[in-house]
Amino acid sequence: MASVAIVGAGLMGTATAWPLSDNGNDVRLVGTHLDGAIIESCKERHYHPRLRRQLPGGVRPYFVEEIGEALEGVNIIVSGVNSLGVHWIGRTLGPHLHPGQLIIAVTKGLESEKDGSLVVLPDVLASELPTAIREQIVFAAIGGPCIAGELAGRRHSYVYFGSRDAGAVERLAEAFRTPYYHVRTTTDLAGLEFSAALKNAYTLGVGLAAGLVEKAGGADEASAYMHNLEAATFAQACVEMGRVLEIVGATPAFALGLPGAGDLFVTVQGGRTMRLGRLLGAGHTFAEARQIMAGETLEAAEILRTMGRALPLLTARGALGQEELPLLRALSNIIVNDRRVDLAPFASVVEGDSRAA
Amino acid sequence: MASVAIVGAGLMGTATAWPLSDNGNDVRLVGTHLDGAIIESCKERHYHPRLRRQLPGGVRPYFVEEIGEALEGVNIIVSGVNSLGVHWIGRTLGPHLHPGQLIIAVTKGLESEKDGSLVVLPDVLASELPTAIREQIVFAAIGGPCIAGELAGRRHSYVYFGSRDAGAVERLAEAFRTPYYHVRTTTDLAGLEFSAALKNAYTLGVGLAAGLVEKAGGADEASAYMHNLEAATFAQACVEMGRVLEIVGATPAFALGLPGAGDLFVTVQGGRTMRLGRLLGAGHTFAEARQIMAGETLEAAEILRTMGRALPLLTARGALGQEELPLLRALSNIIVNDRRVDLAPFASVVEGDSRAA
């Protein structure tokens, strides 16, 4: 049994409370400064308003101001913030950490250095910790297709835990694994993180394909389905994910499995990245779509901005051919340069793509 | 410009009439003995009742009895029959063929020899031709995500044409390619055919996952989506497709691209294989599901029967480990041995699977 603090009371972080609690761990849920209303509800009614569920019995909720108390004696910290909160959580946890603690993150995202080179979020979090403690903490992350509401509903869900520390990642898996939460492990932490970030970026592409077809008239009376362009975009996404993983020295097989095709599949079933893609496909620029979706965190767009900085660098270095990753280049261009998208040129991108396949 | 006869007036065969006709080819559409009503409608009103569209202007319809006339002077024959019609079409075409003609098939399926070894359908068709002509005909096939109604609606669709003859497959692509029908080529005909067959088999698995989750209650009021198990099944399918392609000496990269992940994606959007899977997930045996779906061609089940014969052979030969392809083995077992499926054991199959990933 472990003592676990989940920091960040959003959907995915909080959902891990179910398997953790079912395994008999001592679980604390700490809201960020944005989660005040959630924690209030959790304290008053033991009810999480976004997950729309009662929390598991033993879970104890804490306001951000109570974080010191919440972190007392914990072995494992779940970082449940989104990509905008990674620097904050690093700075916030810093003073409370002890050697040997494990931090596992649900956050999807990617940052880049000034020179364009890519940094995965567990390393960003680590960089915010005091140097003295940084080397004594183990960092890990969760990847793979897992919708939070299903995990909280104790439905079968399959994920990878990744950490560069092979022993630690097994201990973490042990703490979380239940008959419904199927956890595999990998030491390719960066590969898992790249997959998670890329599948978000490419989900935007599949949403865009759907939006373009809808704008062109959608299903007519003779055709119940209009998914051919989406399917080709999905396939191109898988091919390109495999290539990026290869370029960055990660496990290319992730593209075929849970972290790549699997997570892409579940993410294109719906949600805000698909909605953003559909808005772009419907003819809005990113600036317009962002206004329509004001207040929502658009992680896919941030990832595409980051890739937009990294791609020219990788190309200049010769790691990547000029013609490679046409879909990722096009999606970055749409976000970074606020380009309006039309069906025919997008269809050509998907075409050009798979000649490389 | 070529003269083309499409033999078999089903959805997919007929849909190729649109790009062929738009390219200025002379196109004839020949019904089988099962397509009498369709051809009658095409002759009377130039209307295809299953595609629910007017045929392109120049397309000439023929009854099966008129096949000799229809095949006069053609360069290309599209085999538009389903897997049950492959032997028939070979025997029927035989007497009418001339050296140098190209036969391209839309059929998805797989057969096995008595010893269990796998045979792709273009080779089955060839085996039905008189020996004298067999070597003088070029065989090709179409793979990739393409719903017929969308192609007939001139929507962007992306496919591979495969033939062992590199020059012929380019000539074929030339005859079919339009701004909306994006055709790539490969000489790995067998790999393309295996991918097409396997994605049908695995679609049944994704449908089964969906059915099991629906039976377990589906989405509750707290969770809009219930796709985690489907997504894990999808990922496992991609991993296993890659492994089968490797074992049979085909292009493993097809698993990531249009023929694998792409075609699987479009096929799980709906249709009879998903319906069959859902019925099995809902608790029916295959025998029961087959009765419910009486009259429908269940190609996925036939492919799983074929794989059920081939898997023990490949395992005995040492080409395949006992523990490999757990999902394909489980699906074959469900069909061949008429097994009723429950959620927990199926979830374990998906789990066991990806340890191999």
Coordinates of N, CA and C in Angstrom, one line a residue, chain A residues 50-53 145-151 153 155-158 160 177 179 181-184 206 213-214 216-236 238-239 242-243 252-253 255-259 261-263 265-266 268-271 343-344 346-355 357, chain B residues 50-53 145-151 153 155-158 160 177 179 181-184 206 213-214 216-236 238-239 242-243 252-253 255-259 261-263 265-266 268-271 343-344 346-355 357:
Chain A
R50 N -17.1 17.6 -12.4 CA -16.8 17.4 -13.8 C -16.9 16.0 -14.2
L51 N -16.5 15.1 -13.3 CA -16.6 13.6 -13.6 C -18.0 13.2 -13.3
R52 N -18.8 14.0 -12.6 CA -20.2 13.7 -12.2 C -20.3 12.4 -11.5
R53 N -19.4 12.2 -10.6 CA -19.4 11.0 -9.8 C -19.1 11.3 -8.3
P145 N -4.8 4.9 -24.7 CA -6.1 5.4 -24.9 C -7.0 5.2 -23.6
C146 N -7.2 6.3 -22.9 CA -8.0 6.2 -21.7 C -8.8 7.5 -21.4
I147 N -10.1 7.3 -21.7 CA -11.0 8.4 -21.4 C -11.3 8.4 -19.9
A148 N -11.1 9.5 -19.2 CA -11.2 9.6 -17.8 C -12.5 9.1 -17.2
G149 N -13.6 9.5 -17.8 CA -14.9 9.0 -17.3 C -15.1 7.5 -17.3
E150 N -14.5 6.9 -18.3 CA -14.5 5.4 -18.3 C -13.7 4.8 -17.2
L151 N -12.5 5.4 -17.0 CA -11.7 4.8 -15.9 C -12.4 5.0 -14.6
G153 N -15.5 5.0 -14.2 CA -16.6 4.1 -14.2 C -16.1 2.7 -14.1
R155 N -14.3 0.9 -16.1 CA -14.4 0.2 -17.3 C -13.0 -0.2 -17.8
H156 N -12.9 -1.3 -18.5 CA -11.6 -1.8 -19.0 C -10.9 -0.7 -19.7
S157 N -9.7 -0.4 -19.3 CA -8.9 0.7 -19.9 C -7.4 0.2 -19.9
Y158 N -6.7 0.5 -21.0 CA -5.4 -0.1 -21.2 C -4.4 1.1 -21.4
Y160 N 0.0 2.5 -21.0 CA 1.4 2.3 -20.7 C 1.8 3.3 -19.6
R177 N -2.5 -1.0 -10.8 CA -3.1 -2.0 -11.6 C -4.3 -2.6 -10.9
P179 N -8.2 -5.1 -12.0 CA -8.7 -6.0 -13.1 C -9.2 -5.1 -14.2
Y181 N -8.0 -1.8 -14.8 CA -7.0 -0.8 -15.3 C -5.7 -1.6 -15.7
H182 N -5.6 -1.8 -17.0 CA -4.5 -2.7 -17.5 C -3.3 -1.8 -17.8
V183 N -2.3 -2.1 -17.0 CA -1.1 -1.2 -17.1 C 0.1 -2.0 -17.6
R184 N 0.6 -1.6 -18.8 CA 1.9 -2.1 -19.3 C 3.0 -1.1 -19.0
V206 N -7.5 14.8 -38.2 CA -8.7 13.9 -38.5 C -10.0 14.8 -38.4
V213 N -15.1 17.6 -45.1 CA -16.2 16.7 -45.8 C -17.6 17.2 -45.4
E214 N -17.7 17.6 -44.2 CA -19.0 18.1 -43.7 C -19.3 19.4 -44.5
A216 N -18.3 20.2 -47.4 CA -18.5 19.9 -48.8 C -19.9 19.2 -49.0
G217 N -20.6 19.1 -47.9 CA -22.0 18.6 -48.0 C -22.3 17.3 -47.1
G218 N -21.2 16.7 -46.6 CA -21.4 15.6 -45.7 C -22.0 14.4 -46.5
A219 N -22.7 13.6 -45.7 CA -23.3 12.4 -46.3 C -24.5 12.8 -47.2
D220 N -24.5 12.4 -48.4 CA -25.7 12.6 -49.2 C -26.7 11.5 -49.1
E221 N -27.9 11.6 -49.7 CA -28.9 10.6 -49.4 C -28.4 9.2 -49.9
A222 N -27.4 9.1 -50.7 CA -27.0 7.8 -51.3 C -25.8 7.2 -50.4
S223 N -25.2 8.0 -49.5 CA -24.1 7.5 -48.8 C -24.2 7.7 -47.3
A224 N -24.4 6.7 -46.6 CA -24.6 6.9 -45.1 C -23.3 7.4 -44.5
Y225 N -22.2 7.0 -45.0 CA -20.9 7.3 -44.3 C -20.1 8.2 -45.2
M226 N -19.3 9.1 -44.6 CA -18.4 9.9 -45.3 C -17.1 9.9 -44.5
H227 N -16.4 8.8 -44.6 CA -15.2 8.7 -43.7 C -13.9 8.4 -44.5
N228 N -14.0 8.3 -45.8 CA -12.8 8.0 -46.5 C -11.6 8.9 -46.3
L229 N -11.9 10.2 -46.3 CA -10.8 11.2 -46.1 C -10.2 11.1 -44.7
E230 N -11.2 11.0 -43.7 CA -10.7 10.8 -42.3 C -9.8 9.6 -42.2
A231 N -10.2 8.5 -42.8 CA -9.5 7.3 -42.7 C -8.1 7.4 -43.3
A232 N -8.0 8.1 -44.5 CA -6.7 8.3 -45.1 C -5.8 9.2 -44.2
T233 N -6.5 10.2 -43.6 CA -5.7 11.1 -42.7 C -5.3 10.3 -41.5
F234 N -6.1 9.5 -40.9 CA -5.8 8.6 -39.8 C -4.6 7.8 -40.1
A235 N -4.6 7.1 -41.3 CA -3.5 6.3 -41.7 C -2.2 7.1 -41.9
Q236 N -2.3 8.3 -42.5 CA -1.1 9.1 -42.7 C -0.6 9.5 -41.3
C238 N -0.7 7.8 -38.6 CA 0.0 6.6 -38.0 C 1.4 6.5 -38.6
V239 N 1.4 6.6 -39.9 CA 2.7 6.5 -40.7 C 3.7 7.6 -40.2
G242 N 5.0 7.1 -36.6 CA 6.1 6.1 -36.6 C 7.4 6.7 -37.1
R243 N 7.3 7.6 -38.0 CA 8.6 8.2 -38.5 C 9.1 9.2 -37.5
P252 N 9.6 3.0 -32.5 CA 8.6 3.2 -33.6 C 7.4 2.4 -33.4
A253 N 7.5 1.2 -32.8 CA 6.3 0.3 -32.6 C 5.2 0.9 -31.8
A255 N 3.8 3.5 -32.5 CA 2.8 4.1 -33.5 C 1.7 3.2 -33.8
L256 N 2.0 1.9 -33.8 CA 1.0 0.8 -34.1 C 0.1 0.5 -32.9
G257 N 0.7 0.7 -31.7 CA 0.0 0.1 -30.5 C -0.8 1.1 -29.7
L258 N -1.0 0.9 -28.4 CA -1.8 1.7 -27.6 C -1.4 3.2 -27.6
P259 N -0.1 3.5 -27.5 CA 0.2 5.0 -27.4 C 0.0 5.7 -28.7
A261 N -1.7 4.5 -32.5 CA -3.0 4.2 -33.2 C -4.2 4.1 -32.2
G262 N -3.9 3.4 -31.0 CA -4.9 3.2 -30.0 C -5.4 4.5 -29.4
D263 N -4.5 5.4 -29.0 CA -4.8 6.6 -28.4 C -5.4 7.6 -29.4
F265 N -7.2 6.6 -32.0 CA -8.5 6.1 -32.2 C -9.5 6.7 -31.2
V266 N -9.1 6.6 -29.9 CA -10.1 7.0 -28.9 C -10.2 8.5 -28.9
V268 N -10.1 10.6 -31.5 CA -10.9 11.1 -32.6 C -12.4 10.8 -32.4
Q269 N -12.8 10.0 -31.3 CA -14.2 9.8 -31.0 C -14.9 11.0 -30.6
G270 N -14.2 12.0 -30.2 CA -14.9 13.3 -29.8 C -14.0 14.1 -28.9
G271 N -14.5 15.2 -28.4 CA -13.7 16.1 -27.5 C -13.2 17.3 -28.2
L343 N -10.5 22.1 -49.1 CA -10.5 20.7 -49.3 C -9.4 20.1 -50.3
A344 N -9.4 20.7 -51.4 CA -8.5 20.2 -52.5 C -7.0 20.2 -52.0
F346 N -5.8 20.3 -49.0 CA -5.7 19.3 -47.9 C -5.6 17.9 -48.4
A347 N -6.5 17.6 -49.4 CA -6.5 16.2 -49.9 C -5.2 15.9 -50.6
S348 N -4.5 16.9 -51.2 CA -3.2 16.7 -51.8 C -2.2 16.4 -50.7
V349 N -2.3 17.1 -49.6 CA -1.4 16.8 -48.5 C -1.5 15.3 -48.1
V350 N -2.7 14.8 -47.9 CA -2.9 13.5 -47.5 C -2.4 12.5 -48.6
E351 N -2.5 12.9 -49.8 CA -2.0 12.2 -51.0 C -0.5 12.1 -51.0
G352 N 0.1 13.3 -50.9 CA 1.6 13.4 -51.0 C 2.2 12.5 -49.9
D353 N 1.5 12.6 -48.8 CA 2.0 11.9 -47.6 C 2.4 10.5 -47.9
S354 N 1.5 9.7 -48.4 CA 1.6 8.3 -48.2 C 2.5 7.7 -49.3
R355 N 2.9 8.6 -50.2 CA 3.9 8.1 -51.1 C 5.1 7.6 -50.3
A357 N 4.8 6.1 -47.6 CA 4.5 5.0 -46.8 C 5.1 3.7 -47.3
Chain B
R50 N -28.7 -0.1 -55.5 CA -28.0 -0.3 -54.2 C -27.2 1.0 -53.9
L51 N -26.5 1.5 -54.9 CA -25.7 2.7 -54.7 C -26.7 3.9 -54.6
R52 N -27.9 3.8 -55.1 CA -28.9 4.8 -55.1 C -28.4 6.0 -55.9
R53 N -27.8 5.8 -57.1 CA -27.3 6.9 -57.9 C -27.6 6.5 -59.4
P145 N -8.8 2.1 -47.5 CA -10.1 2.6 -46.9 C -10.9 3.3 -48.0
C146 N -11.9 2.6 -48.5 CA -12.8 3.2 -49.5 C -14.2 2.7 -49.4
I147 N -15.1 3.5 -48.9 CA -16.5 3.2 -48.9 C -17.0 3.5 -50.3
A148 N -17.7 2.5 -50.9 CA -18.2 2.6 -52.3 C -19.0 3.8 -52.5
G149 N -20.0 4.1 -51.6 CA -20.9 5.2 -51.8 C -20.2 6.6 -51.9
E150 N -19.0 6.6 -51.2 CA -18.3 7.9 -51.2 C -17.5 8.0 -52.5
L151 N -17.0 6.9 -53.0 CA -16.3 6.9 -54.3 C -17.3 7.3 -55.4
G153 N -19.7 9.0 -55.1 CA -20.1 10.4 -54.8 C -18.9 11.4 -55.2
R155 N -16.1 11.6 -53.8 CA -15.4 12.2 -52.6 C -14.0 11.6 -52.6
H156 N -13.1 12.4 -52.0 CA -11.7 12.0 -51.9 C -11.5 10.6 -51.2
S157 N -10.9 9.7 -51.9 CA -10.7 8.4 -51.4 C -9.3 8.0 -51.8
Y158 N -8.7 7.2 -50.9 CA -7.2 6.9 -51.1 C -7.1 5.4 -51.0
Y160 N -4.6 1.7 -52.4 CA -3.5 1.1 -53.1 C -4.0 0.2 -54.2
R177 N -7.0 6.8 -61.9 CA -6.7 7.9 -61.0 C -7.4 9.2 -61.5
P179 N -8.7 13.3 -59.7 CA -8.4 14.2 -58.6 C -9.0 13.8 -57.3
Y181 N -9.9 10.3 -56.7 CA -9.5 8.8 -56.5 C -8.0 8.7 -56.5
H182 N -7.5 8.7 -55.3 CA -6.0 8.8 -55.1 C -5.4 7.4 -55.0
V183 N -4.7 7.0 -56.0 CA -4.2 5.7 -56.2 C -2.7 5.6 -56.0
R184 N -2.2 4.9 -55.0 CA -0.8 4.5 -54.9 C -0.6 3.1 -55.4
V206 N -13.3 -5.4 -33.0 CA -13.6 -4.0 -32.5 C -15.1 -4.0 -32.2
V213 N -19.2 -3.8 -24.2 CA -19.3 -2.6 -23.4 C -20.8 -2.2 -23.4
E214 N -21.4 -2.3 -24.5 CA -22.9 -1.9 -24.5 C -23.7 -2.8 -23.6
A216 N -22.6 -4.3 -21.1 CA -22.2 -4.0 -19.7 C -22.9 -2.7 -19.2
G217 N -23.7 -2.1 -20.1 CA -24.4 -0.9 -19.7 C -24.1 0.3 -20.5
G218 N -23.1 0.3 -21.4 CA -22.8 1.4 -22.3 C -22.4 2.6 -21.5
A219 N -22.6 3.8 -22.1 CA -22.3 5.0 -21.5 C -23.3 5.3 -20.3
D220 N -22.7 5.6 -19.2 CA -23.6 6.0 -18.1 C -23.8 7.5 -18.1
E221 N -24.6 8.1 -17.2 CA -24.9 9.5 -17.3 C -23.6 10.3 -17.0
A222 N -22.6 9.7 -16.5 CA -21.3 10.5 -16.2 C -20.3 10.4 -17.3
S223 N -20.5 9.5 -18.3 CA -19.5 9.3 -19.3 C -20.1 9.3 -20.7
A224 N -19.8 10.3 -21.4 CA -20.4 10.4 -22.8 C -19.9 9.3 -23.7
Y225 N -18.6 8.9 -23.5 CA -18.0 7.9 -24.4 C -17.7 6.6 -23.7
M226 N -17.7 5.6 -24.4 CA -17.3 4.3 -23.8 C -16.4 3.6 -24.9
H227 N -15.3 4.1 -25.1 CA -14.5 3.6 -26.3 C -13.1 3.0 -25.9
N228 N -12.8 3.0 -24.6 CA -11.4 2.6 -24.2 C -11.1 1.1 -24.6
L229 N -12.1 0.2 -24.4 CA -11.8 -1.2 -24.8 C -11.7 -1.3 -26.3
E230 N -12.6 -0.6 -27.0 CA -12.5 -0.6 -28.5 C -11.1 -0.1 -29.0
A231 N -10.7 0.9 -28.3 CA -9.4 1.5 -28.7 C -8.3 0.6 -28.5
A232 N -8.3 -0.1 -27.3 CA -7.2 -1.1 -27.0 C -7.3 -2.3 -28.0
T233 N -8.5 -2.7 -28.4 CA -8.7 -3.7 -29.4 C -8.2 -3.3 -30.7
F234 N -8.5 -2.0 -31.1 CA -8.0 -1.5 -32.4 C -6.5 -1.5 -32.4
A235 N -5.9 -1.1 -31.3 CA -4.4 -1.0 -31.2 C -3.8 -2.4 -31.3
Q236 N -4.4 -3.4 -30.6 CA -3.9 -4.7 -30.7 C -4.1 -5.3 -32.1
C238 N -3.9 -3.6 -34.8 CA -2.8 -3.0 -35.7 C -1.5 -3.7 -35.4
V239 N -1.2 -4.0 -34.1 CA 0.1 -4.7 -33.8 C 0.1 -6.1 -34.4
G242 N 0.6 -6.1 -38.2 CA 2.0 -5.9 -38.5 C 2.7 -7.3 -38.4
R243 N 2.4 -8.0 -37.3 CA 3.1 -9.3 -37.1 C 2.8 -10.3 -38.1
P252 N 5.5 -5.1 -43.6 CA 4.8 -4.8 -42.3 C 4.3 -3.4 -42.2
A253 N 4.9 -2.5 -42.9 CA 4.5 -1.1 -42.9 C 3.0 -0.9 -43.3
A255 N 0.6 -2.2 -42.1 CA -0.2 -2.2 -40.9 C -0.5 -0.8 -40.4
L256 N 0.5 0.1 -40.6 CA 0.4 1.4 -40.1 C -0.4 2.3 -41.1
G257 N -0.4 1.9 -42.4 CA -0.9 2.8 -43.4 C -2.3 2.6 -43.9
L258 N -2.6 3.0 -45.1 CA -3.9 2.8 -45.7 C -4.4 1.4 -45.6
P259 N -3.6 0.4 -46.0 CA -4.2 -1.0 -46.0 C -4.5 -1.5 -44.7
A261 N -4.2 0.2 -40.7 CA -4.9 1.1 -39.8 C -6.0 1.9 -40.5
G262 N -5.7 2.4 -41.7 CA -6.6 3.2 -42.4 C -7.9 2.5 -42.8
D263 N -7.7 1.3 -43.3 CA -8.9 0.5 -43.7 C -9.7 0.0 -42.5
F265 N -9.9 1.6 -39.7 CA -10.6 2.8 -39.2 C -11.9 3.0 -39.9
V266 N -11.9 2.9 -41.2 CA -13.1 3.2 -42.0 C -14.1 2.0 -41.8
V268 N -14.6 0.1 -39.2 CA -15.2 0.1 -37.9 C -16.3 1.2 -37.8
Q269 N -16.4 2.1 -38.7 CA -17.4 3.1 -38.7 C -18.8 2.6 -38.8
G270 N -18.9 1.3 -39.3 CA -20.2 0.7 -39.5 C -20.2 -0.4 -40.5
G271 N -21.4 -0.9 -40.7 CA -21.5 -2.0 -41.7 C -21.7 -3.4 -41.1
L343 N -17.2 -10.5 -21.1 CA -16.3 -9.3 -21.0 C -14.9 -9.6 -20.4
A344 N -14.9 -10.2 -19.3 CA -13.7 -10.3 -18.5 C -12.6 -11.2 -19.3
F346 N -12.5 -11.6 -22.5 CA -12.1 -10.9 -23.7 C -11.1 -9.8 -23.4
A347 N -11.4 -9.1 -22.2 CA -10.5 -8.0 -21.8 C -9.1 -8.6 -21.5
S348 N -9.0 -9.8 -21.0 CA -7.7 -10.5 -20.8 C -7.0 -10.7 -22.1
V349 N -7.7 -11.1 -23.1 CA -7.1 -11.3 -24.4 C -6.4 -10.1 -24.9
V350 N -7.2 -9.0 -24.8 CA -6.6 -7.7 -25.2 C -5.4 -7.3 -24.4
E351 N -5.4 -7.6 -23.1 CA -4.3 -7.4 -22.2 C -3.1 -8.3 -22.6
G352 N -3.4 -9.6 -22.7 CA -2.3 -10.5 -22.9 C -1.6 -10.1 -24.2
D353 N -2.4 -9.8 -25.1 CA -1.9 -9.4 -26.4 C -0.7 -8.5 -26.4
S354 N -0.9 -7.4 -25.7 CA 0.0 -6.3 -26.0 C 1.2 -6.4 -25.2
R355 N 1.3 -7.4 -24.4 CA 2.7 -7.6 -23.8 C 3.7 -7.9 -24.9
A357 N 3.6 -6.3 -27.6 CA 3.8 -5.0 -28.4 C 5.1 -4.4 -28.1

